[in-house]
Structures are given as C-alpha cells and as structure tokens.
CSV table of C-alpha atoms in Angstrom, one decimal:
chain,number,residue,atom,x,y,z
A,25,MET,CA,11.7,15.9,1.9
A,26,SER,CA,10.7,12.5,3.4
A,27,THR,CA,10.2,12.0,7.1
A,28,PRO,CA,13.6,11.3,8.9
A,29,PHE,CA,14.2,7.7,9.8
A,30,ARG,CA,15.3,9.1,13.2
A,31,SER,CA,16.1,12.5,14.5
A,32,PRO,CA,19.5,13.5,15.6
A,33,ASN,CA,20.1,13.9,19.3
A,34,SER,CA,17.0,11.8,20.1
A,35,SER,CA,17.1,9.5,23.1
A,36,THR,CA,16.0,6.4,21.2
A,37,THR,CA,18.6,4.3,19.4
A,38,PRO,CA,21.8,5.0,17.5
A,39,ILE,CA,22.3,4.6,13.8
A,40,LEU,CA,24.4,1.4,13.5
A,41,CYS,CA,27.1,1.9,10.9
A,42,LEU,CA,28.3,-1.7,10.7
A,43,GLY,CA,30.6,-1.6,7.7
A,44,MET,CA,33.9,-3.1,8.9
A,45,ALA,CA,36.8,-0.9,10.0
A,46,ARG,CA,38.9,0.4,7.1
A,47,THR,CA,35.9,0.6,4.7
A,48,GLY,CA,35.6,4.4,4.9
A,49,THR,CA,34.3,4.6,8.4
A,50,ALA,CA,35.9,8.0,9.1
A,51,SER,CA,34.3,9.5,5.9
A,52,LEU,CA,30.9,8.1,6.9
A,53,ALA,CA,31.3,9.6,10.4
A,54,ALA,CA,32.1,13.0,8.9
A,55,ALA,CA,29.1,12.8,6.6
A,56,LEU,CA,26.7,12.0,9.4
A,57,ARG,CA,28.0,14.9,11.4
A,58,ILE,CA,27.4,17.2,8.4
A,59,LEU,CA,23.8,15.9,8.3
A,60,GLY,CA,23.2,16.8,12.0
A,61,PHE,CA,24.2,13.6,13.7
A,62,HIS,CA,26.9,15.3,15.6
A,63,ASN,CA,27.7,12.7,18.2
A,64,VAL,CA,29.3,9.8,16.2
A,65,HIS,CA,31.3,7.1,17.9
A,66,HIS,CA,34.5,6.2,16.1
A,67,GLY,CA,37.6,4.3,17.4
A,68,LEU,CA,40.0,7.0,16.3
A,69,GLU,CA,38.5,9.3,18.9
A,70,ILE,CA,38.7,7.1,22.0
A,71,ASN,CA,41.8,7.4,24.2
A,72,GLU,CA,43.5,4.3,25.3
A,73,ASP,CA,42.6,5.0,29.0
A,74,ASP,CA,38.9,5.8,28.3
A,75,PRO,CA,36.5,3.9,30.6
A,76,GLN,CA,34.7,2.7,27.5
A,77,TRP,CA,37.3,0.0,27.1
A,78,THR,CA,36.1,-1.7,30.3
A,79,VAL,CA,32.6,-2.0,28.8
A,80,LEU,CA,34.0,-3.2,25.4
A,81,ASP,CA,36.1,-5.8,27.3
A,82,ARG,CA,33.0,-7.2,28.9
A,83,ALA,CA,31.2,-7.0,25.6
A,84,ALA,CA,33.9,-9.1,23.9
A,85,ASP,CA,33.6,-11.8,26.6
A,86,ALA,CA,29.8,-11.9,26.0
A,87,THR,CA,30.0,-11.9,22.2
A,88,PHE,CA,32.8,-14.2,20.9
A,89,PRO,CA,32.4,-17.9,21.8
A,90,THR,CA,36.0,-18.8,20.8
A,91,LEU,CA,37.5,-16.6,23.6
A,92,SER,CA,38.6,-18.5,26.7
A,93,THR,CA,36.9,-15.7,28.7
A,94,TYR,CA,33.5,-16.2,26.9
A,95,THR,CA,30.6,-15.9,29.3
A,96,GLY,CA,27.8,-17.1,27.1
A,97,LYS,CA,25.6,-14.3,28.5
A,98,PRO,CA,24.2,-12.0,25.8
A,99,PHE,CA,25.2,-8.3,26.1
A,100,THR,CA,21.9,-6.4,26.8
A,101,ARG,CA,20.8,-3.1,25.5
A,102,ALA,CA,21.3,-1.6,29.0
A,103,GLU,CA,24.9,-2.7,28.9
A,104,TRP,CA,25.5,-1.4,25.3
A,105,ASP,CA,23.9,1.9,26.4
A,106,GLU,CA,26.8,2.3,28.9
A,107,VAL,CA,29.1,3.0,25.9
A,108,PHE,CA,26.8,3.8,23.0
A,109,GLY,CA,23.7,5.1,24.6
A,110,SER,CA,24.6,8.8,24.3
A,111,TYR,CA,25.6,8.6,20.6
A,112,ASP,CA,23.6,9.5,17.5
A,113,ALA,CA,25.5,6.9,15.5
A,114,VAL,CA,28.2,4.3,16.0
A,115,THR,CA,30.8,3.1,13.6
A,116,ASP,CA,34.3,1.5,13.3
A,117,ILE,CA,34.9,-0.5,16.5
A,118,ALA,CA,31.1,-1.1,16.8
A,119,SER,CA,31.2,-3.1,13.6
A,120,PHE,CA,33.1,-6.0,15.3
A,121,PHE,CA,30.0,-6.4,17.5
A,122,GLY,CA,27.5,-6.1,14.7
A,123,MET,CA,25.1,-8.9,15.5
A,124,SER,CA,25.1,-8.2,19.2
A,125,LEU,CA,24.2,-4.6,18.5
A,126,ILE,CA,21.4,-5.6,16.1
A,127,ARG,CA,19.9,-7.8,18.8
A,128,ALA,CA,20.2,-5.0,21.4
A,129,TYR,CA,18.8,-2.3,19.1
A,130,PRO,CA,16.4,-4.2,16.8
A,131,ASP,CA,14.7,-1.0,15.5
A,132,ALA,CA,18.0,0.7,14.6
A,133,PRO,CA,18.7,1.9,11.0
A,134,VAL,CA,21.8,0.0,9.7
A,135,ILE,CA,24.3,1.3,7.2
A,136,LEU,CA,26.7,-1.1,5.5
A,137,VAL,CA,29.7,0.0,3.5
A,138,GLU,CA,31.5,-2.9,1.9
A,139,ARG,CA,34.8,-2.6,0.2
A,140,ASP,CA,36.4,-4.9,-2.3
A,141,ILE,CA,37.7,-7.7,-0.1
A,142,ASP,CA,41.2,-7.9,-1.5
A,143,LYS,CA,41.7,-4.2,-1.1
A,144,TRP,CA,40.2,-4.4,2.4
A,145,LEU,CA,42.6,-7.2,3.4
A,146,VAL,CA,45.6,-5.1,2.4
A,147,SER,CA,44.3,-2.1,4.4
A,148,ILE,CA,43.2,-4.0,7.5
A,149,ASP,CA,46.6,-5.8,7.6
A,150,GLN,CA,48.2,-2.8,9.2
A,151,VAL,CA,45.6,-2.9,11.9
A,152,LEU,CA,45.7,-6.6,12.6
A,153,ARG,CA,49.3,-7.5,12.0
A,154,PRO,CA,51.0,-5.6,14.9
A,155,THR,CA,48.7,-7.2,17.5
A,156,SER,CA,48.7,-10.6,15.9
A,157,SER,CA,52.4,-11.0,16.9
A,158,ILE,CA,52.8,-13.1,20.0
A,159,TRP,CA,55.7,-10.9,21.1
A,160,MET,CA,53.7,-7.7,20.7
A,161,GLN,CA,50.9,-9.3,22.6
A,162,ARG,CA,53.2,-10.1,25.5
A,163,LEU,CA,54.6,-6.6,25.4
A,164,ILE,CA,51.1,-5.1,25.6
A,165,GLN,CA,50.2,-7.5,28.4
A,166,PHE,CA,53.3,-6.3,30.3
A,167,VAL,CA,53.1,-2.5,29.6
A,168,GLU,CA,49.4,-1.7,29.7
A,169,PRO,CA,48.6,-2.6,33.3
A,170,VAL,CA,51.5,-0.4,34.5
A,171,ALA,CA,50.5,2.4,32.1
A,172,GLY,CA,46.8,2.3,33.2
A,173,SER,CA,45.6,1.4,29.7
A,174,LEU,CA,43.3,-1.4,28.5
A,175,ALA,CA,42.8,-0.6,24.8
A,176,GLY,CA,45.5,-2.8,23.4
A,177,ARG,CA,44.4,-5.9,25.4
A,178,VAL,CA,40.7,-5.3,24.5
A,179,MET,CA,41.5,-5.0,20.8
A,180,ILE,CA,43.6,-8.2,20.8
A,181,LYS,CA,40.6,-9.9,22.3
A,182,VAL,CA,38.1,-8.4,19.9
A,183,GLU,CA,40.2,-9.1,16.8
A,184,LYS,CA,40.8,-12.7,18.0
A,185,GLY,CA,37.1,-13.2,18.8
A,186,TRP,CA,35.8,-11.7,15.5
A,187,THR,CA,38.1,-13.8,13.4
A,188,GLU,CA,37.5,-16.9,15.5
A,189,ALA,CA,41.3,-17.2,15.9
A,190,ARG,CA,42.6,-19.9,18.3
A,191,GLU,CA,46.1,-18.5,18.1
A,192,PRO,CA,47.5,-15.1,17.2
A,193,LYS,CA,48.6,-16.0,13.6
A,194,GLU,CA,45.0,-17.0,12.7
A,195,VAL,CA,43.8,-13.5,13.1
A,196,LEU,CA,45.3,-12.7,9.7
A,197,THR,CA,44.5,-16.0,8.0
A,198,ASN,CA,40.9,-15.9,9.1
A,199,ALA,CA,40.2,-12.3,8.2
A,200,ARG,CA,38.8,-13.1,4.8
A,201,MET,CA,36.3,-15.6,6.2
A,202,ALA,CA,35.3,-13.3,9.0
A,203,TYR,CA,34.7,-10.4,6.5
A,204,VAL,CA,32.4,-12.5,4.3
A,205,ARG,CA,30.5,-13.9,7.3
A,206,HIS,CA,30.1,-10.4,8.8
A,207,TYR,CA,28.2,-9.0,5.8
A,208,ARG,CA,26.2,-12.1,5.1
A,209,GLU,CA,24.9,-12.3,8.7
A,210,ILE,CA,24.0,-8.6,8.9
A,211,ARG,CA,22.1,-8.7,5.6
A,212,GLU,CA,20.2,-11.8,6.7
A,213,ALA,CA,19.4,-10.3,10.1
A,214,VAL,CA,18.2,-6.8,9.2
A,215,HIS,CA,14.9,-6.0,7.4
A,216,GLU,CA,15.5,-4.4,4.0
A,217,ASP,CA,13.6,-1.3,5.1
A,218,GLN,CA,16.1,-0.7,7.9
A,219,LEU,CA,19.2,-1.4,5.8
A,220,LEU,CA,21.2,0.8,3.5
A,221,ASP,CA,24.0,-0.8,1.4
A,222,LEU,CA,26.0,2.3,0.8
A,223,GLU,CA,28.8,3.0,-1.7
A,224,LEU,CA,30.6,6.1,-0.7
A,225,LYS,CA,31.4,6.9,-4.3
A,226,ASP,CA,27.6,7.5,-4.8
A,227,GLY,CA,27.8,10.6,-2.7
A,228,TRP,CA,25.0,12.2,-0.6
A,229,GLU,CA,21.8,11.0,-2.3
A,230,PRO,CA,21.4,7.4,-1.1
A,231,LEU,CA,22.4,8.4,2.5
A,232,CYS,CA,20.2,11.4,2.6
A,233,LYS,CA,17.2,9.5,1.2
A,234,PHE,CA,17.7,6.8,3.8
A,235,LEU,CA,17.9,9.2,6.7
A,236,GLY,CA,15.3,11.7,5.4
A,237,LYS,CA,17.8,14.6,5.0
A,238,GLU,CA,18.3,17.3,2.5
A,239,VAL,CA,21.4,16.9,0.3
A,240,PRO,CA,24.0,19.3,1.6
A,241,GLY,CA,25.5,21.8,-0.8
A,242,ILE,CA,29.0,20.7,-0.2
A,243,PRO,CA,31.0,17.7,-1.5
A,244,PHE,CA,30.7,14.3,0.3
A,245,PRO,CA,33.7,14.1,2.7
A,246,HIS,CA,36.5,11.7,2.0
A,247,VAL,CA,38.8,11.1,5.0
A,248,ASN,CA,42.0,9.1,4.7
A,249,ASP,CA,41.3,6.3,7.2
A,250,ALA,CA,44.8,4.8,6.8
A,251,ALA,CA,46.6,8.1,7.6
A,252,GLU,CA,44.2,8.9,10.5
A,253,TYR,CA,44.8,5.4,11.9
A,254,ARG,CA,48.6,5.8,11.7
A,255,GLU,CA,48.6,9.1,13.5
A,256,HIS,CA,46.2,7.9,16.1
A,257,ALA,CA,48.4,4.8,16.8
A,258,LYS,CA,51.5,6.9,17.1
A,259,ARG,CA,49.8,9.3,19.6
A,260,SER,CA,48.4,6.4,21.6
A,261,GLN,CA,51.8,4.6,21.7
A,262,LYS,CA,53.5,7.7,22.9
A,263,ARG,CA,51.0,8.3,25.7
A,264,VAL,CA,51.1,4.7,26.8
A,265,LEU,CA,54.9,4.6,26.9
A,266,LYS,CA,55.0,7.9,28.8
A,267,ASN,CA,52.5,6.7,31.4
A,268,PHE,CA,54.4,3.4,31.7
A,269,ALA,CA,57.7,5.1,32.4
A,270,LYS,CA,56.1,7.5,34.9
A,271,ASN,CA,54.1,4.9,36.7
A,272,ALA,CA,57.1,2.4,36.7
A,273,LEU,CA,59.2,5.1,38.4
A,274,LEU,CA,56.5,5.8,40.9
A,275,LEU,CA,56.2,2.1,41.7
A,276,ARG,CA,60.0,1.7,42.1
A,277,PHE,CA,60.1,4.8,44.4
A,278,LYS,CA,57.3,3.4,46.5
A,279,SER,CA,59.0,0.1,46.7
A,280,LYS,CA,62.3,1.7,47.8
A,281,SER,CA,60.4,3.8,50.4
A,282,LYS,CA,58.9,0.8,51.9
A,283,GLY,CA,62.3,-0.9,52.1
A,284,THR,CA,63.9,1.9,54.1
C-alpha cells in the first residue's frame, strides 16, 4: 500500500472535496468515513441555528465580489479553521468557496466529482429555485431573525455570490456558467499531484489510490442526495417555524407585560 496522502484525524489540513453540491457529495462523504476519515463536513448535517453559519456569512462577504456586503478582504486560514479546522474532510457547502479554500489550504488534497451539466442543472434546481424567489427571500428575512436562525439568509447570499447574480432570478440563469467556471478554475489552480478527478461509478480504486488506503471489502456507498436534501429541508423548515412561533409569542408576551 502506498503512503497515505494524509492521515485521518491529523491536525494538518482537511481533504477538500470541491465537486459542487448535488454531484454525489453525500456518497463521497460516506466513502471517506469508511476509509477512516470519520469527521466529514456536509451541509446536510448542519442545523439551521449552528454557529458555523455566522462564520460562513463572513466568508461569503469576503469571497464574492458581486455581493453588496463584499469586504474585499480575503478569508484567512485561521478564519476557515473556525468552521473547518476540526474536520478530516469538507464537502457540499465547502464547494461554493472552492478557490478561497484552495488559497487557505494550499497543500490540501483536492477531490473533484463532476456530473453531466444538464443532469446537474435539473438536480440543483430544487436547491436554488426556492430561495431564488423574491417572495421566499422576503419571508426568510422576516422569519429567521425571530426564529434565531441564519442558515437561509446565508445560503441566499452564497448562491447569489457564487452565480454572480445581481437579482434573484439570475441565480438560476447563471448556474450553468458558474458550474463551468467552478471546475475550470479549480483544475487550473491545483497541481495535478494534489488533484483527483473522481467518477463515483469507478468505485473504490481511484479514491483509495489517491489517499493511500486499502480498498474496503464492501461496495462503494451510493446515497440519494436528492432524497436526503428533501428530508433535511423539511426538518429544518419545521424547526424554524416552530422556533418562530415560540419566539413570536414570547416577544408578544413581553411587549404586553411592558405595557401593563
């Protein structure tokens, strides 16, 4: 067996899985865990009130020039370590910040999974379309502060910034351009020795060779990203609405108490 590119649970740098969301990120995360990289960051496992969203909000402002909140100040490794520093590998949401992460972790191994662009556009539509509606954005802006959540507002900002959208409807119309640019920039930026272009249908061998791991004696995992996303979205929406109702009642009660 070859020498591992990095050891799991080390304190160095995470594996950067920068294939875009809805390209089999959940399957890749499951595979990495089987190989011993147990702590894998994936958006499906972050609650809507997780403090990580505050860091990701700052990261969006530092990363995407088309945002009105853009700071022009690069996000440093120390700042990225606030959210990703304890992880063996990062995927899914991390892909939106691909170039920033490559600059912050220049020695990191990078794994790219690219899906047929037309199939990807159909799949990513169910992620982008709900939050690309101006009415949904206004609802999120109203509900989330009361509910104590930041996730929806951050993802609106990230999706808008990644697609270079100036208005909500451009998130969808610019997605194809953003996808092509994403893969081109990463392949140009990462040395070939650090980059694995992975096709999940090829199974364990390419991934294990890249990471210096023995091939497991079990099938390569295949997780239904679409189904997982729908379930995650339903759970998140229920929690947010529940917290909104609870907190709104508390605010109303406090307001009445002050008035008496």
